mmCIF file with all atom_site columns, C-alpha atoms in Angstrom:
data_model
loop_
_atom_site.group_PDB
_atom_site.id
_atom_site.type_symbol
_atom_site.label_atom_id
_atom_site.label_alt_id
_atom_site.label_comp_id
_atom_site.label_asym_id
_atom_site.label_entity_id
_atom_site.label_seq_id
_atom_site.pdbx_PDB_ins_code
_atom_site.Cartn_x
_atom_site.Cartn_y
_atom_site.Cartn_z
_atom_site.occupancy
_atom_site.B_iso_or_equiv
_atom_site.pdbx_formal_charge
_atom_site.auth_seq_id
_atom_site.auth_comp_id
_atom_site.auth_asym_id
_atom_site.auth_atom_id
_atom_site.pdbx_PDB_model_num
ATOM 1   C CA . MET A 1 1   ? 122.805 100.449 94.084  1.00 76.00 ? 1   MET A CA 1
ATOM 2   C CA . ALA A 1 2   ? 122.585 100.355 90.849  1.00 93.00 ? 2   ALA A CA 1
ATOM 3   C CA . ILE A 1 3   ? 118.819 103.262 89.388  1.00 94.00 ? 3   ILE A CA 1
ATOM 4   C CA . GLU A 1 4   ? 117.549 100.619 88.523  1.00 96.00 ? 4   GLU A CA 1
ATOM 5   C CA . ASP A 1 5   ? 116.888 98.506  92.441  1.00 96.00 ? 5   ASP A CA 1
ATOM 6   C CA . LEU A 1 6   ? 116.159 102.162 93.085  1.00 95.00 ? 6   LEU A CA 1
ATOM 7   C CA . VAL A 1 7   ? 113.702 103.019 90.421  1.00 95.00 ? 7   VAL A CA 1
ATOM 8   C CA . ASP A 1 8   ? 112.151 99.150  92.182  1.00 96.00 ? 8   ASP A CA 1
ATOM 9   C CA . ASP A 1 9   ? 112.264 100.197 96.113  1.00 95.00 ? 9   ASP A CA 1
ATOM 10  C CA . PHE A 1 10  ? 110.181 103.211 95.036  1.00 94.00 ? 10  PHE A CA 1
ATOM 11  C CA . TRP A 1 11  ? 107.949 101.076 93.221  1.00 93.00 ? 11  TRP A CA 1
ATOM 12  C CA . ARG A 1 12  ? 107.565 98.067  96.147  1.00 94.00 ? 12  ARG A CA 1
ATOM 13  C CA . ASP A 1 13  ? 107.255 101.226 98.066  1.00 92.00 ? 13  ASP A CA 1
ATOM 14  C CA . ALA A 1 14  ? 104.302 102.854 95.673  1.00 90.00 ? 14  ALA A CA 1
ATOM 15  C CA . LEU A 1 15  ? 102.720 99.107  95.659  1.00 90.00 ? 15  LEU A CA 1
ATOM 16  C CA . ILE A 1 16  ? 102.928 98.596  99.378  1.00 91.00 ? 16  ILE A CA 1
ATOM 17  C CA . SER A 1 17  ? 101.278 101.908 100.417 1.00 89.00 ? 17  SER A CA 1
ATOM 18  C CA . LYS A 1 18  ? 98.603  101.973 96.941  1.00 86.00 ? 18  LYS A CA 1
ATOM 19  C CA . LEU A 1 19  ? 99.369  105.506 96.520  1.00 82.00 ? 19  LEU A CA 1
ATOM 20  C CA . SER A 1 20  ? 96.926  106.940 93.865  1.00 80.00 ? 20  SER A CA 1
ATOM 21  C CA . GLY A 1 21  ? 97.063  109.958 92.684  1.00 80.00 ? 21  GLY A CA 1
ATOM 22  C CA . PRO A 1 22  ? 98.236  113.659 94.021  1.00 87.00 ? 22  PRO A CA 1
ATOM 23  C CA . GLN A 1 23  ? 100.170 110.838 96.239  1.00 89.00 ? 23  GLN A CA 1
ATOM 24  C CA . ALA A 1 24  ? 102.039 109.401 93.302  1.00 84.00 ? 24  ALA A CA 1
ATOM 25  C CA . GLU A 1 25  ? 102.867 112.062 92.201  1.00 85.00 ? 25  GLU A CA 1
ATOM 26  C CA . ALA A 1 26  ? 104.588 113.603 95.430  1.00 90.00 ? 26  ALA A CA 1
ATOM 27  C CA . LYS A 1 27  ? 106.031 110.633 95.273  1.00 90.00 ? 27  LYS A CA 1
ATOM 28  C CA . TRP A 1 28  ? 107.860 110.126 92.075  1.00 88.00 ? 28  TRP A CA 1
ATOM 29  C CA . ASN A 1 29  ? 108.283 113.652 91.860  1.00 90.00 ? 29  ASN A CA 1
ATOM 30  C CA . ALA A 1 30  ? 110.204 113.322 95.666  1.00 93.00 ? 30  ALA A CA 1
ATOM 31  C CA . PHE A 1 31  ? 111.915 110.160 94.373  1.00 93.00 ? 31  PHE A CA 1
ATOM 32  C CA . ILE A 1 32  ? 113.202 112.168 92.040  1.00 91.00 ? 32  ILE A CA 1
ATOM 33  C CA . TYR A 1 33  ? 114.965 115.082 93.234  1.00 93.00 ? 33  TYR A CA 1
ATOM 34  C CA . GLY A 1 34  ? 117.090 112.744 95.601  1.00 94.00 ? 34  GLY A CA 1
ATOM 35  C CA . LEU A 1 35  ? 117.992 111.055 92.843  1.00 92.00 ? 35  LEU A CA 1
ATOM 36  C CA . LYS A 1 36  ? 118.698 115.131 91.665  1.00 93.00 ? 36  LYS A CA 1
ATOM 37  C CA . ASP A 1 37  ? 120.114 115.768 94.572  1.00 94.00 ? 37  ASP A CA 1
ATOM 38  C CA . ARG A 1 38  ? 122.367 112.118 94.819  1.00 93.00 ? 38  ARG A CA 1
ATOM 39  C CA . VAL A 1 39  ? 124.299 112.936 91.135  1.00 94.00 ? 39  VAL A CA 1
ATOM 40  C CA . ALA A 1 40  ? 124.731 116.768 91.180  1.00 94.00 ? 40  ALA A CA 1
ATOM 41  C CA . ASN A 1 41  ? 127.965 115.901 91.800  1.00 96.00 ? 41  ASN A CA 1
ATOM 42  C CA . PHE A 1 42  ? 128.466 113.670 88.904  1.00 95.00 ? 42  PHE A CA 1
ATOM 43  C CA . PRO A 1 43  ? 129.487 115.331 84.859  1.00 96.00 ? 43  PRO A CA 1
ATOM 44  C CA . LYS A 1 44  ? 126.649 116.207 83.199  1.00 94.00 ? 44  LYS A CA 1
ATOM 45  C CA . ASP A 1 45  ? 126.565 113.217 81.056  1.00 95.00 ? 45  ASP A CA 1
ATOM 46  C CA . ALA A 1 46  ? 126.960 110.858 84.167  1.00 95.00 ? 46  ALA A CA 1
ATOM 47  C CA . GLN A 1 47  ? 123.651 112.666 85.221  1.00 94.00 ? 47  GLN A CA 1
ATOM 48  C CA . ASP A 1 48  ? 122.137 112.501 81.348  1.00 94.00 ? 48  ASP A CA 1
ATOM 49  C CA . GLU A 1 49  ? 122.551 108.439 82.129  1.00 95.00 ? 49  GLU A CA 1
ATOM 50  C CA . VAL A 1 50  ? 121.678 108.297 85.379  1.00 94.00 ? 50  VAL A CA 1
ATOM 51  C CA . PHE A 1 51  ? 118.122 109.645 83.970  1.00 93.00 ? 51  PHE A CA 1
ATOM 52  C CA . MET A 1 52  ? 117.728 107.934 81.440  1.00 94.00 ? 52  MET A CA 1
ATOM 53  C CA . ARG A 1 53  ? 118.299 104.710 83.006  1.00 95.00 ? 53  ARG A CA 1
ATOM 54  C CA . ALA A 1 54  ? 115.749 105.480 85.099  1.00 93.00 ? 54  ALA A CA 1
ATOM 55  C CA . ALA A 1 55  ? 113.481 106.171 83.187  1.00 92.00 ? 55  ALA A CA 1
ATOM 56  C CA . LYS A 1 56  ? 114.381 103.819 80.410  1.00 95.00 ? 56  LYS A CA 1
ATOM 57  C CA . HIS A 1 57  ? 113.994 101.077 83.690  1.00 95.00 ? 57  HIS A CA 1
ATOM 58  C CA . ASN A 1 58  ? 110.145 102.896 85.193  1.00 92.00 ? 58  ASN A CA 1
ATOM 59  C CA . ALA A 1 59  ? 108.762 102.939 81.211  1.00 93.00 ? 59  ALA A CA 1
ATOM 60  C CA . GLY A 1 60  ? 109.607 99.271  81.611  1.00 95.00 ? 60  GLY A CA 1
ATOM 61  C CA . ARG A 1 61  ? 107.828 98.374  85.381  1.00 93.00 ? 61  ARG A CA 1
ATOM 62  C CA . ILE A 1 62  ? 104.354 101.223 83.837  1.00 90.00 ? 62  ILE A CA 1
ATOM 63  C CA . ALA A 1 63  ? 104.298 98.289  80.184  1.00 94.00 ? 63  ALA A CA 1
ATOM 64  C CA . ILE A 1 64  ? 104.445 95.289  83.040  1.00 94.00 ? 64  ILE A CA 1
ATOM 65  C CA . ALA A 1 65  ? 101.806 96.993  85.545  1.00 89.00 ? 65  ALA A CA 1
ATOM 66  C CA . GLN A 1 66  ? 99.547  97.710  82.178  1.00 90.00 ? 66  GLN A CA 1
ATOM 67  C CA . ARG A 1 67  ? 99.190  94.708  81.158  1.00 93.00 ? 67  ARG A CA 1
ATOM 68  C CA . ASN A 1 68  ? 99.657  93.022  84.822  1.00 92.00 ? 68  ASN A CA 1
ATOM 69  C CA . LEU A 1 69  ? 100.104 93.822  88.127  1.00 90.00 ? 69  LEU A CA 1
ATOM 70  C CA . ASP A 1 70  ? 100.817 91.370  89.734  1.00 91.00 ? 70  ASP A CA 1
ATOM 71  C CA . ALA A 1 71  ? 102.856 89.938  87.382  1.00 93.00 ? 71  ALA A CA 1
ATOM 72  C CA . LEU A 1 72  ? 104.936 93.402  88.095  1.00 94.00 ? 72  LEU A CA 1
ATOM 73  C CA . ARG A 1 73  ? 104.224 92.839  92.338  1.00 94.00 ? 73  ARG A CA 1
ATOM 74  C CA . VAL A 1 74  ? 105.498 89.380  91.933  1.00 93.00 ? 74  VAL A CA 1
ATOM 75  C CA . GLU A 1 75  ? 108.782 90.685  89.913  1.00 94.00 ? 75  GLU A CA 1
ATOM 76  C CA . LEU A 1 76  ? 109.780 93.489  92.883  1.00 95.00 ? 76  LEU A CA 1
ATOM 77  C CA . GLY A 1 77  ? 109.160 90.416  95.340  1.00 94.00 ? 77  GLY A CA 1
ATOM 78  C CA . LEU A 1 78  ? 105.483 91.587  96.787  1.00 93.00 ? 78  LEU A CA 1
ATOM 79  C CA . SER A 1 79  ? 102.792 88.676  97.246  1.00 89.00 ? 79  SER A CA 1
ATOM 80  C CA . PRO A 1 80  ? 100.154 89.113  94.405  1.00 88.00 ? 80  PRO A CA 1
ATOM 81  C CA . GLU A 1 81  ? 97.440  90.916  95.539  1.00 78.00 ? 81  GLU A CA 1
ATOM 82  C CA . SER A 1 82  ? 93.483  90.556  93.279  1.00 62.00 ? 82  SER A CA 1
ATOM 83  C CA . ASN A 1 83  ? 91.797  93.453  94.694  1.00 57.00 ? 83  ASN A CA 1
ATOM 84  C CA . PRO A 1 84  ? 89.637  95.263  91.934  1.00 58.00 ? 84  PRO A CA 1
ATOM 85  C CA . LEU A 1 85  ? 90.282  98.886  94.478  1.00 60.00 ? 85  LEU A CA 1
ATOM 86  C CA . ILE A 1 86  ? 93.340  98.313  94.465  1.00 61.00 ? 86  ILE A CA 1
ATOM 87  C CA . GLU A 1 87  ? 94.077  97.390  91.003  1.00 61.00 ? 87  GLU A CA 1
ATOM 88  C CA . ALA A 1 88  ? 92.044  100.887 89.832  1.00 67.00 ? 88  ALA A CA 1
ATOM 89  C CA . ALA A 1 89  ? 94.730  102.999 91.941  1.00 68.00 ? 89  ALA A CA 1
ATOM 90  C CA . ALA A 1 90  ? 97.097  101.128 90.607  1.00 68.00 ? 90  ALA A CA 1
ATOM 91  C CA . ASP A 1 91  ? 95.926  102.620 87.678  1.00 69.00 ? 91  ASP A CA 1
ATOM 92  C CA . THR A 1 92  ? 96.066  105.906 88.562  1.00 72.00 ? 92  THR A CA 1
ATOM 93  C CA . PHE A 1 93  ? 99.342  106.193 90.061  1.00 71.00 ? 93  PHE A CA 1
ATOM 94  C CA . VAL A 1 94  ? 100.058 104.312 86.384  1.00 70.00 ? 94  VAL A CA 1
ATOM 95  C CA . ARG A 1 95  ? 98.640  107.151 84.796  1.00 70.00 ? 95  ARG A CA 1
ATOM 96  C CA . ALA A 1 96  ? 99.817  109.607 87.335  1.00 71.00 ? 96  ALA A CA 1
ATOM 97  C CA . THR A 1 97  ? 103.871 108.747 86.334  1.00 70.00 ? 97  THR A CA 1
ATOM 98  C CA . VAL A 1 98  ? 102.909 108.697 82.689  1.00 65.00 ? 98  VAL A CA 1
ATOM 99  C CA . TRP A 1 99  ? 101.230 112.070 82.119  1.00 62.00 ? 99  TRP A CA 1
ATOM 100 C CA . GLN A 1 100 ? 104.178 113.343 85.027  1.00 63.00 ? 100 GLN A CA 1
ATOM 101 C CA . GLY A 1 101 ? 106.787 112.449 81.915  1.00 60.00 ? 101 GLY A CA 1
ATOM 102 C CA . VAL A 1 102 ? 104.607 113.646 78.389  1.00 54.00 ? 102 VAL A CA 1
ATOM 103 C CA . ALA A 1 103 ? 104.120 116.963 80.361  1.00 53.00 ? 103 ALA A CA 1
ATOM 104 C CA . ARG A 1 104 ? 107.605 117.430 81.516  1.00 52.00 ? 104 ARG A CA 1
ATOM 105 C CA . SER A 1 105 ? 109.063 116.941 77.740  1.00 47.00 ? 105 SER A CA 1
ATOM 106 C CA . SER A 1 106 ? 106.332 118.910 76.344  1.00 47.00 ? 106 SER A CA 1
ATOM 107 C CA . ASP A 1 107 ? 107.827 122.385 78.521  1.00 49.00 ? 107 ASP A CA 1
ATOM 108 C CA . GLY A 1 108 ? 111.751 122.315 77.585  1.00 50.00 ? 108 GLY A CA 1
ATOM 109 C CA . CYS A 1 109 ? 112.816 119.458 79.938  1.00 53.00 ? 109 CYS A CA 1
ATOM 110 C CA . ASP A 1 110 ? 115.708 118.083 78.077  1.00 52.00 ? 110 ASP A CA 1
ATOM 111 C CA . ASN A 1 111 ? 114.492 115.231 77.669  1.00 51.00 ? 111 ASN A CA 1
ATOM 112 C CA . CYS A 1 112 ? 114.663 112.227 79.942  1.00 55.00 ? 112 CYS A CA 1
ATOM 113 C CA . GLY A 1 113 ? 110.811 112.529 81.233  1.00 52.00 ? 113 GLY A CA 1
ATOM 114 C CA . ASN A 1 114 ? 112.001 112.063 84.679  1.00 53.00 ? 114 ASN A CA 1
ATOM 115 C CA . CYS A 1 115 ? 112.163 115.695 85.175  1.00 54.00 ? 115 CYS A CA 1
ATOM 116 C CA . SER A 1 116 ? 110.974 118.461 86.723  1.00 49.00 ? 116 SER A CA 1
ATOM 117 C CA . PRO A 1 117 ? 110.945 121.961 84.762  1.00 48.00 ? 117 PRO A CA 1
ATOM 118 C CA . ALA A 1 118 ? 113.228 123.536 87.635  1.00 46.00 ? 118 ALA A CA 1
ATOM 119 C CA . MET A 1 119 ? 115.276 120.550 87.219  1.00 46.00 ? 119 MET A CA 1
ATOM 120 C CA . SER A 1 120 ? 115.535 121.607 83.034  1.00 42.00 ? 120 SER A CA 1
ATOM 121 C CA . PRO A 1 121 ? 118.344 123.304 81.354  1.00 43.00 ? 121 PRO A CA 1
#
């Protein structure tokens, strides 16, 4: 399965579960740690490529979600939900995901935008 498909699966699950705040952050961290485990035996360059592709695809998903969350739902094969409370929760989820990447890129991370301090070189 391509990394982009895994990122999409993450988003589908997060949107269906209506995660926000700490729940969304915990889900993202679990996804990243699971991904790290999946590629642990890959050469370093291949690991870096996987994380860069994941970061790039995730950034694209965030951009779509910020413009029109229903459009992202439809693109991921989900039904649109125009509900202000759900929109607010999704906005919080998007902000938490973006903040994770920003915070980690300033703490010695290898700037992939998707790793935790424990994964940093």
